[in-house]
Amino acid sequence: MKVHVVSFAIPYPADYGGVQDVFHKIRWLKKSGVEVHLHAWAYHGRKLSPELEELCANVSLYKRTIDWADILKGLPYTVASRNSKELLRGLIKDNEPILFETLHTTRWIEHPAFFGRKLLFRESNVEHDYYRHLAKLESGFIKKAYLLEDARRLEEWERVLRSATTFLNVSLEDQIYFRKHFPEPIHDWIPPFTPFDEVNVGAGGGEFVLFHGNLAVQENAVVAFRLLDLWNNHTHLPPLIVAGRNPSSSLLSKATARVSVVPNPSEAHLNDLISRAGWNLLFTPQPTGIKLKLLNVLFNGGRILANSKMVHGTALESVVTIVDDINSIPEYLNTIPPELNDLEWEFRVKSTINYRNDNKVGKLFSHLNRKAPF
């Protein structure tokens, strides 16, 4: 079996959420005997690696360039900058299934050459909702205007997904949305692929609290600042560690003896913190897609305190302690022990069945085998 995977970026190193899903999906497709032909855009200094070449039958890379004709037509920048005719020529050489990873890669999905072809669409969230949430958090006028304009364009461009034969939805909530707007294709819920193949039973128990995420992203930075202020006002709380990529200088300046800010931790260091933390705090201001850091902690960490938006559309509400008011964290930390008991671990393992990579690749494999519905 063969499949073309069209990725928005080179998916290795798998060092952030979106590419993590793509890379580990390829890893499991290879393990299942599927021949992957990868197409990806090279930017932000990401380069082809031996790890990726080993998993793929071949890899084709493209440069992102601005196509002003597409911009003037009203296409979103993220789509217009991935307008490669070389990609199109590579895809029409055979009649194998094509897996488009996110809306950003769908410039050619409506091309007449693909009529009758099996076209699978993998969403990471409802893009226009995500961009509008980011715009709400953005204080800079130019960046806010860009996000709102591209949100409008992404919503209009979404109509091209009527050409997809199968939707691989990342969350149950997103599946409801896409099934409503595109009722004809097949829809299936397949959570993101991760590096974690088994639950790390027995993790947690450390006498510190952890919050982690990409701190250059406004939604994470906002939560980090609120947590730092909370800890500075409650001196009796266990030590807090805030870890993540590219924290601002103002965030770093708030570090104290009881509150550590760990900038740009290695993957090994971050995973060590997650596995040792007594309490993992997971908060997000927007309920879009599914947060891969939730799955990281689910498989590798101990006790989880999260807000409702973090687990929205995941069916994982019963596995975490829901804390919607950050200011109420102190009372939870005073009453909930930092380690899970045997019954809680047993429940954790049972609750992760839909999030195991072997189950997810089984679903994907069945869709690659299935005939196109139209």
CSV table of C-alpha atoms in Angstrom, one decimal:
chain,number,residue,atom,x,y,z
A,1,MET,CA,0.0,0.0,0.0
A,2,LYS,CA,1.2,3.5,-0.8
A,3,VAL,CA,0.1,7.0,0.3
A,4,HIS,CA,1.2,10.6,-0.5
A,5,VAL,CA,1.4,12.6,2.7
A,6,VAL,CA,1.4,16.4,2.1
A,7,SER,CA,2.8,18.1,5.2
A,8,PHE,CA,2.7,21.8,5.9
A,9,ALA,CA,6.3,21.6,7.2
A,10,ILE,CA,9.2,19.2,7.4
A,11,PRO,CA,7.9,17.0,10.3
A,12,TYR,CA,11.2,16.2,11.9
A,13,PRO,CA,12.4,17.1,14.5
A,14,ALA,CA,8.9,16.5,15.9
A,15,ASP,CA,9.4,19.4,18.3
A,16,TYR,CA,5.9,21.0,18.3
A,17,GLY,CA,2.3,19.8,18.2
A,18,GLY,CA,1.5,19.9,14.5
A,19,VAL,CA,4.6,18.2,13.2
A,20,GLN,CA,4.5,15.7,16.0
A,21,ASP,CA,1.2,14.3,14.7
A,22,VAL,CA,2.6,14.1,11.2
A,23,PHE,CA,5.9,12.4,12.1
A,24,HIS,CA,4.5,9.8,14.4
A,25,LYS,CA,1.7,9.1,12.0
A,26,ILE,CA,4.4,8.3,9.3
A,27,ARG,CA,6.3,6.2,11.9
A,28,TRP,CA,3.3,4.0,12.5
A,29,LEU,CA,2.4,3.8,8.8
A,30,LYS,CA,5.9,2.5,8.1
A,31,LYS,CA,5.5,0.1,11.0
A,32,SER,CA,2.2,-1.1,9.4
A,33,GLY,CA,3.8,-1.7,6.0
A,34,VAL,CA,2.6,1.4,4.2
A,35,GLU,CA,4.9,3.1,1.7
A,36,VAL,CA,4.9,6.8,2.4
A,37,HIS,CA,5.7,9.4,-0.2
A,38,LEU,CA,6.2,12.6,1.8
A,39,HIS,CA,5.8,16.1,0.4
A,40,ALA,CA,6.7,19.0,2.7
A,41,TRP,CA,7.6,22.7,2.7
A,42,ALA,CA,11.1,23.6,4.0
A,43,TYR,CA,11.2,26.8,6.0
A,44,HIS,CA,12.3,28.2,9.4
A,45,GLY,CA,15.6,26.4,8.9
A,46,ARG,CA,14.1,23.0,9.0
A,47,LYS,CA,16.1,20.4,6.9
A,48,LEU,CA,15.7,16.9,5.8
A,49,SER,CA,17.0,14.4,8.3
A,50,PRO,CA,18.1,10.7,8.1
A,51,GLU,CA,15.4,9.8,10.6
A,52,LEU,CA,12.7,11.0,8.1
A,53,GLU,CA,14.4,9.5,5.1
A,54,GLU,CA,14.5,6.1,6.8
A,55,LEU,CA,10.7,6.2,7.3
A,56,CYS,CA,9.7,7.3,3.8
A,57,ALA,CA,10.0,5.8,0.4
A,58,ASN,CA,10.9,9.3,-0.9
A,59,VAL,CA,10.7,12.9,0.3
A,60,SER,CA,10.0,15.9,-1.9
A,61,LEU,CA,10.7,19.4,-0.5
A,62,TYR,CA,9.3,22.7,-1.6
A,63,LYS,CA,10.1,26.3,-0.8
A,64,ARG,CA,7.4,28.6,0.5
A,65,THR,CA,6.9,31.6,-1.8
A,66,ILE,CA,4.3,34.3,-1.9
A,67,ASP,CA,2.0,33.9,-4.9
A,68,TRP,CA,0.5,37.4,-5.3
A,69,ALA,CA,-2.0,36.2,-7.8
A,70,ASP,CA,-3.5,33.8,-5.2
A,71,ILE,CA,-3.3,36.6,-2.5
A,72,LEU,CA,-5.3,38.9,-4.9
A,73,LYS,CA,-7.8,36.1,-5.5
A,74,GLY,CA,-8.5,36.1,-1.7
A,75,LEU,CA,-6.6,33.0,-0.7
A,76,PRO,CA,-5.2,32.8,2.8
A,77,TYR,CA,-1.5,33.5,3.1
A,78,THR,CA,-0.9,30.1,4.6
A,79,VAL,CA,-2.4,28.5,1.5
A,80,ALA,CA,-1.1,30.9,-1.1
A,81,SER,CA,2.5,30.5,0.1
A,82,ARG,CA,2.2,26.7,-0.4
A,83,ASN,CA,1.3,26.9,-4.1
A,84,SER,CA,3.8,24.6,-5.8
A,85,LYS,CA,3.1,23.3,-9.3
A,86,GLU,CA,6.0,20.9,-8.7
A,87,LEU,CA,3.9,19.3,-5.9
A,88,LEU,CA,1.0,19.0,-8.3
A,89,ARG,CA,3.1,17.3,-10.9
A,90,GLY,CA,4.3,14.9,-8.3
A,91,LEU,CA,0.8,14.0,-7.1
A,92,ILE,CA,-0.7,13.3,-10.5
A,93,LYS,CA,2.0,10.8,-11.5
A,94,ASP,CA,-0.1,8.0,-10.0
A,95,ASN,CA,-3.5,7.3,-8.5
A,96,GLU,CA,-2.5,6.5,-4.9
A,97,PRO,CA,-4.4,8.1,-1.9
A,98,ILE,CA,-3.4,11.6,-0.9
A,99,LEU,CA,-3.4,12.7,2.8
A,100,PHE,CA,-3.5,16.5,3.1
A,101,GLU,CA,-2.2,17.6,6.5
A,102,THR,CA,-4.2,20.7,7.6
A,103,LEU,CA,-6.0,23.3,5.5
A,104,HIS,CA,-2.7,25.0,4.7
A,105,THR,CA,-1.8,22.2,2.2
A,106,THR,CA,-5.0,22.1,0.2
A,107,ARG,CA,-4.1,24.5,-2.6
A,108,TRP,CA,-4.6,21.7,-5.3
A,109,ILE,CA,-7.3,19.6,-3.6
A,110,GLU,CA,-9.9,20.7,-6.1
A,111,HIS,CA,-7.8,20.1,-9.2
A,112,PRO,CA,-9.7,18.2,-11.9
A,113,ALA,CA,-6.8,15.6,-12.1
A,114,PHE,CA,-7.9,14.3,-8.7
A,115,PHE,CA,-11.5,13.6,-9.6
A,116,GLY,CA,-12.3,10.1,-8.4
A,117,ARG,CA,-9.1,9.9,-6.3
A,118,LYS,CA,-9.1,9.0,-2.6
A,119,LEU,CA,-8.4,12.4,-0.9
A,120,LEU,CA,-8.0,12.3,2.9
A,121,PHE,CA,-8.1,15.6,4.9
A,122,ARG,CA,-6.5,15.8,8.3
A,123,GLU,CA,-7.5,18.8,10.3
A,124,SER,CA,-5.7,20.1,13.4
A,125,ASN,CA,-8.5,22.5,14.3
A,126,VAL,CA,-11.1,24.7,12.7
A,127,GLU,CA,-8.6,27.2,11.4
A,128,HIS,CA,-10.7,30.3,11.2
A,129,ASP,CA,-11.8,29.9,14.8
A,130,TYR,CA,-8.2,29.3,15.9
A,131,TYR,CA,-7.0,32.5,14.1
A,132,ARG,CA,-9.9,34.6,15.6
A,133,HIS,CA,-9.0,33.3,19.1
A,134,LEU,CA,-5.4,34.3,18.5
A,135,ALA,CA,-6.5,37.7,17.3
A,136,LYS,CA,-8.4,38.3,20.6
A,137,LEU,CA,-5.2,37.7,22.5
A,138,GLU,CA,-3.0,39.8,20.3
A,139,SER,CA,-2.3,43.4,21.4
A,140,GLY,CA,-0.4,44.6,18.3
A,141,PHE,CA,-2.6,46.3,15.7
A,142,ILE,CA,-0.8,44.9,12.6
A,143,LYS,CA,-0.7,41.3,13.8
A,144,LYS,CA,-4.3,41.4,15.0
A,145,ALA,CA,-5.4,42.8,11.6
A,146,TYR,CA,-3.5,40.0,9.8
A,147,LEU,CA,-5.0,37.3,11.9
A,148,LEU,CA,-8.5,38.6,11.5
A,149,GLU,CA,-8.1,38.9,7.7
A,150,ASP,CA,-6.6,35.5,7.3
A,151,ALA,CA,-9.4,34.1,9.5
A,152,ARG,CA,-11.9,35.5,7.1
A,153,ARG,CA,-10.0,34.1,4.1
A,154,LEU,CA,-9.5,30.7,5.8
A,155,GLU,CA,-13.3,30.4,6.4
A,156,GLU,CA,-14.0,31.2,2.7
A,157,TRP,CA,-11.3,28.8,1.5
A,158,GLU,CA,-12.6,26.0,3.6
A,159,ARG,CA,-15.2,25.3,0.9
A,160,VAL,CA,-12.5,23.4,-1.1
A,161,LEU,CA,-12.8,20.6,1.4
A,162,ARG,CA,-16.0,19.4,-0.4
A,163,SER,CA,-13.5,17.6,-2.7
A,164,ALA,CA,-12.2,15.5,0.2
A,165,THR,CA,-13.4,11.9,0.4
A,166,THR,CA,-12.5,11.3,4.0
A,167,PHE,CA,-12.1,13.6,7.0
A,168,LEU,CA,-9.8,12.5,9.8
A,169,ASN,CA,-11.0,14.7,12.7
A,170,VAL,CA,-8.6,15.4,15.6
A,171,SER,CA,-11.4,15.9,18.2
A,172,LEU,CA,-15.0,15.0,18.7
A,173,GLU,CA,-16.0,18.6,18.7
A,174,ASP,CA,-14.3,19.3,15.4
A,175,GLN,CA,-15.9,16.2,13.9
A,176,ILE,CA,-19.4,17.6,14.7
A,177,TYR,CA,-18.4,20.9,12.9
A,178,PHE,CA,-17.0,19.3,9.8
A,179,ARG,CA,-19.7,16.7,9.5
A,180,LYS,CA,-22.3,19.4,9.6
A,181,HIS,CA,-20.6,21.5,6.9
A,182,PHE,CA,-19.4,18.5,4.8
A,183,PRO,CA,-22.0,15.7,5.2
A,184,GLU,CA,-21.1,13.6,2.1
A,185,PRO,CA,-17.5,12.5,2.9
A,186,ILE,CA,-16.7,9.8,5.5
A,187,HIS,CA,-15.8,11.2,8.9
A,188,ASP,CA,-13.7,9.5,11.6
A,189,TRP,CA,-12.3,10.6,14.9
A,190,ILE,CA,-8.6,9.9,15.0
A,191,PRO,CA,-6.7,11.8,17.8
A,192,PRO,CA,-3.2,13.1,17.2
A,193,PHE,CA,-0.3,10.6,16.9
A,194,THR,CA,2.3,11.0,19.6
A,195,PRO,CA,5.7,9.7,20.6
A,196,PHE,CA,4.0,7.8,23.4
A,197,ASP,CA,3.0,4.2,22.8
A,198,GLU,CA,2.3,3.2,26.4
A,199,VAL,CA,1.1,4.9,29.6
A,200,ASN,CA,4.0,5.5,32.0
A,201,VAL,CA,2.2,4.0,35.0
A,202,GLY,CA,3.7,5.3,38.3
A,203,ALA,CA,4.7,8.8,37.0
A,204,GLY,CA,4.3,11.8,39.2
A,205,GLY,CA,4.7,12.2,42.9
A,206,GLY,CA,7.2,15.0,42.9
A,207,GLU,CA,6.7,17.9,45.3
A,208,PHE,CA,6.5,20.6,42.6
A,209,VAL,CA,3.9,21.9,40.1
A,210,LEU,CA,4.6,22.2,36.4
A,211,PHE,CA,3.1,24.3,33.6
A,212,HIS,CA,4.6,23.9,30.2
A,213,GLY,CA,4.0,25.1,26.6
A,214,ASN,CA,5.4,27.2,23.8
A,215,LEU,CA,5.8,30.5,25.8
A,216,ALA,CA,6.2,32.5,22.6
A,217,VAL,CA,2.5,31.8,21.8
A,218,GLN,CA,0.3,34.4,23.4
A,219,GLU,CA,-2.3,32.0,24.8
A,220,ASN,CA,0.4,30.2,26.8
A,221,ALA,CA,2.2,33.4,27.9
A,222,VAL,CA,-1.0,34.8,29.3
A,223,VAL,CA,-1.6,31.7,31.4
A,224,ALA,CA,2.1,31.7,32.6
A,225,PHE,CA,1.9,35.3,33.8
A,226,ARG,CA,-1.3,34.6,35.7
A,227,LEU,CA,0.2,31.6,37.4
A,228,LEU,CA,3.4,33.6,38.3
A,229,ASP,CA,1.2,36.3,39.9
A,230,LEU,CA,-0.8,33.7,41.8
A,231,TRP,CA,2.3,32.1,43.2
A,232,ASN,CA,3.7,35.4,44.3
A,233,ASN,CA,0.5,36.0,46.2
A,234,HIS,CA,0.4,32.6,47.9
A,235,THR,CA,3.7,31.8,49.6
A,236,HIS,CA,2.5,28.4,51.0
A,237,LEU,CA,2.2,26.7,47.6
A,238,PRO,CA,4.6,24.0,46.4
A,239,PRO,CA,7.3,25.2,44.0
A,240,LEU,CA,6.2,26.1,40.5
A,241,ILE,CA,8.2,25.4,37.3
A,242,VAL,CA,7.2,27.1,34.1
A,243,ALA,CA,8.9,25.5,31.1
A,244,GLY,CA,8.7,26.2,27.4
A,245,ARG,CA,10.1,27.7,24.2
A,246,ASN,CA,11.2,31.3,24.0
A,247,PRO,CA,9.8,33.0,27.1
A,248,SER,CA,9.8,36.8,27.1
A,249,SER,CA,12.3,38.8,29.2
A,250,SER,CA,9.4,40.1,31.3
A,251,LEU,CA,8.3,36.5,32.0
A,252,LEU,CA,11.9,35.5,32.9
A,253,SER,CA,12.2,38.5,35.3
A,254,LYS,CA,9.3,37.1,37.4
A,255,ALA,CA,11.3,34.1,38.5
A,256,THR,CA,11.9,33.7,42.2
A,257,ALA,CA,13.3,31.2,44.6
A,258,ARG,CA,9.9,29.4,44.6
A,259,VAL,CA,9.1,30.0,40.9
A,260,SER,CA,11.4,28.7,38.2
A,261,VAL,CA,11.2,29.6,34.5
A,262,VAL,CA,13.0,27.1,32.3
A,263,PRO,CA,13.6,28.5,28.8
A,264,ASN,CA,13.9,26.1,25.8
A,265,PRO,CA,14.2,22.8,27.7
A,266,SER,CA,15.4,19.9,25.6
A,267,GLU,CA,12.8,17.2,24.9
A,268,ALA,CA,14.5,14.9,27.4
A,269,HIS,CA,14.5,17.6,30.1
A,270,LEU,CA,10.9,18.5,29.5
A,271,ASN,CA,9.7,14.9,29.6
A,272,ASP,CA,11.6,14.4,32.8
A,273,LEU,CA,9.8,17.3,34.4
A,274,ILE,CA,6.5,16.1,33.2
A,275,SER,CA,7.1,12.6,34.6
A,276,ARG,CA,8.3,13.8,38.0
A,277,ALA,CA,5.8,16.7,38.6
A,278,GLY,CA,3.3,16.1,41.4
A,279,TRP,CA,0.7,18.3,39.6
A,280,ASN,CA,0.7,19.2,35.9
A,281,LEU,CA,-1.3,22.4,35.2
A,282,LEU,CA,-2.9,22.5,31.7
A,283,PHE,CA,-4.9,25.6,30.9
A,284,THR,CA,-5.9,27.2,27.6
A,285,PRO,CA,-8.1,30.2,26.8
A,286,GLN,CA,-9.4,28.6,23.6
A,287,PRO,CA,-11.2,25.2,23.0
A,288,THR,CA,-9.9,24.6,19.5
A,289,GLY,CA,-8.5,21.3,18.2
A,290,ILE,CA,-6.7,19.1,20.8
A,291,LYS,CA,-3.7,20.1,22.8
A,292,LEU,CA,-0.9,17.7,22.3
A,293,LYS,CA,0.7,18.6,25.6
A,294,LEU,CA,-2.5,17.1,27.2
A,295,LEU,CA,-1.7,13.8,25.6
A,296,ASN,CA,2.0,14.1,26.6
A,297,VAL,CA,1.0,14.4,30.3
A,298,LEU,CA,-1.7,11.8,29.9
A,299,PHE,CA,0.8,9.2,28.9
A,300,ASN,CA,3.9,10.4,30.8
A,301,GLY,CA,2.7,12.4,33.8
A,302,GLY,CA,0.9,12.0,37.0
A,303,ARG,CA,-2.0,14.1,38.3
A,304,ILE,CA,-3.5,16.6,35.9
A,305,LEU,CA,-5.4,19.9,36.8
A,306,ALA,CA,-6.9,21.4,33.6
A,307,ASN,CA,-9.7,23.8,32.6
A,308,SER,CA,-12.7,22.6,30.7
A,309,LYS,CA,-11.5,24.2,27.5
A,310,MET,CA,-8.3,22.0,27.6
A,311,VAL,CA,-10.3,18.8,27.5
A,312,HIS,CA,-13.1,20.1,25.3
A,313,GLY,CA,-14.0,17.5,22.6
A,314,THR,CA,-11.6,14.9,24.0
A,315,ALA,CA,-13.8,12.6,26.1
A,316,LEU,CA,-11.1,12.9,28.8
A,317,GLU,CA,-13.0,15.0,31.3
A,318,SER,CA,-13.1,12.1,33.9
A,319,VAL,CA,-9.3,11.6,33.7
A,320,VAL,CA,-8.4,15.1,34.9
A,321,THR,CA,-9.4,17.4,37.8
A,322,ILE,CA,-11.4,20.2,36.2
A,323,VAL,CA,-10.3,23.7,37.5
A,324,ASP,CA,-11.8,26.5,35.5
A,325,ASP,CA,-10.8,29.3,37.9
A,326,ILE,CA,-7.0,29.7,38.1
A,327,ASN,CA,-7.4,31.5,41.4
A,328,SER,CA,-8.9,28.4,42.9
A,329,ILE,CA,-5.7,26.3,42.3
A,330,PRO,CA,-4.3,26.8,45.8
A,331,GLU,CA,-7.3,25.0,47.4
A,332,TYR,CA,-6.9,22.0,45.0
A,333,LEU,CA,-3.2,21.7,45.7
A,334,ASN,CA,-4.0,21.6,49.4
A,335,THR,CA,-6.5,18.8,49.1
A,336,ILE,CA,-5.3,16.6,46.2
A,337,PRO,CA,-2.2,14.4,46.7
A,338,PRO,CA,0.7,14.6,44.2
A,339,GLU,CA,0.4,10.9,43.2
A,340,LEU,CA,-2.3,8.7,41.7
A,341,ASN,CA,-3.4,5.6,43.5
A,342,ASP,CA,-3.7,2.1,41.8
A,343,LEU,CA,-7.4,2.5,40.9
A,344,GLU,CA,-6.7,5.9,39.4
A,345,TRP,CA,-3.9,4.5,37.3
A,346,GLU,CA,-6.1,1.6,36.2
A,347,PHE,CA,-8.7,4.1,35.1
A,348,ARG,CA,-6.1,6.2,33.3
A,349,VAL,CA,-4.9,3.2,31.2
A,350,LYS,CA,-8.5,2.3,30.2
A,351,SER,CA,-9.4,5.9,29.3
A,352,THR,CA,-6.5,6.2,26.9
A,353,ILE,CA,-7.5,3.4,24.6
A,354,ASN,CA,-8.7,5.8,21.8
A,355,TYR,CA,-5.4,7.7,22.1
A,356,ARG,CA,-3.1,4.7,21.6
A,357,ASN,CA,-1.1,4.9,18.4
A,358,ASP,CA,-1.7,1.3,17.4
A,359,ASN,CA,-5.5,1.9,17.5
A,360,LYS,CA,-5.2,5.2,15.6
A,361,VAL,CA,-3.1,3.6,12.8
A,362,GLY,CA,-5.6,0.8,12.5
A,363,LYS,CA,-8.4,3.3,11.8
A,364,LEU,CA,-6.2,5.2,9.3
A,365,PHE,CA,-5.2,1.9,7.6
A,366,SER,CA,-8.9,1.0,7.1
A,367,HIS,CA,-9.5,4.3,5.4
A,368,LEU,CA,-6.6,3.9,3.0
A,369,ASN,CA,-8.1,0.5,2.0
A,370,ARG,CA,-11.6,1.8,1.6
A,371,LYS,CA,-12.9,2.8,-1.8
A,372,ALA,CA,-13.6,6.5,-2.3
A,373,PRO,CA,-17.3,7.2,-1.4
A,374,PHE,CA,-17.8,9.4,-4.5
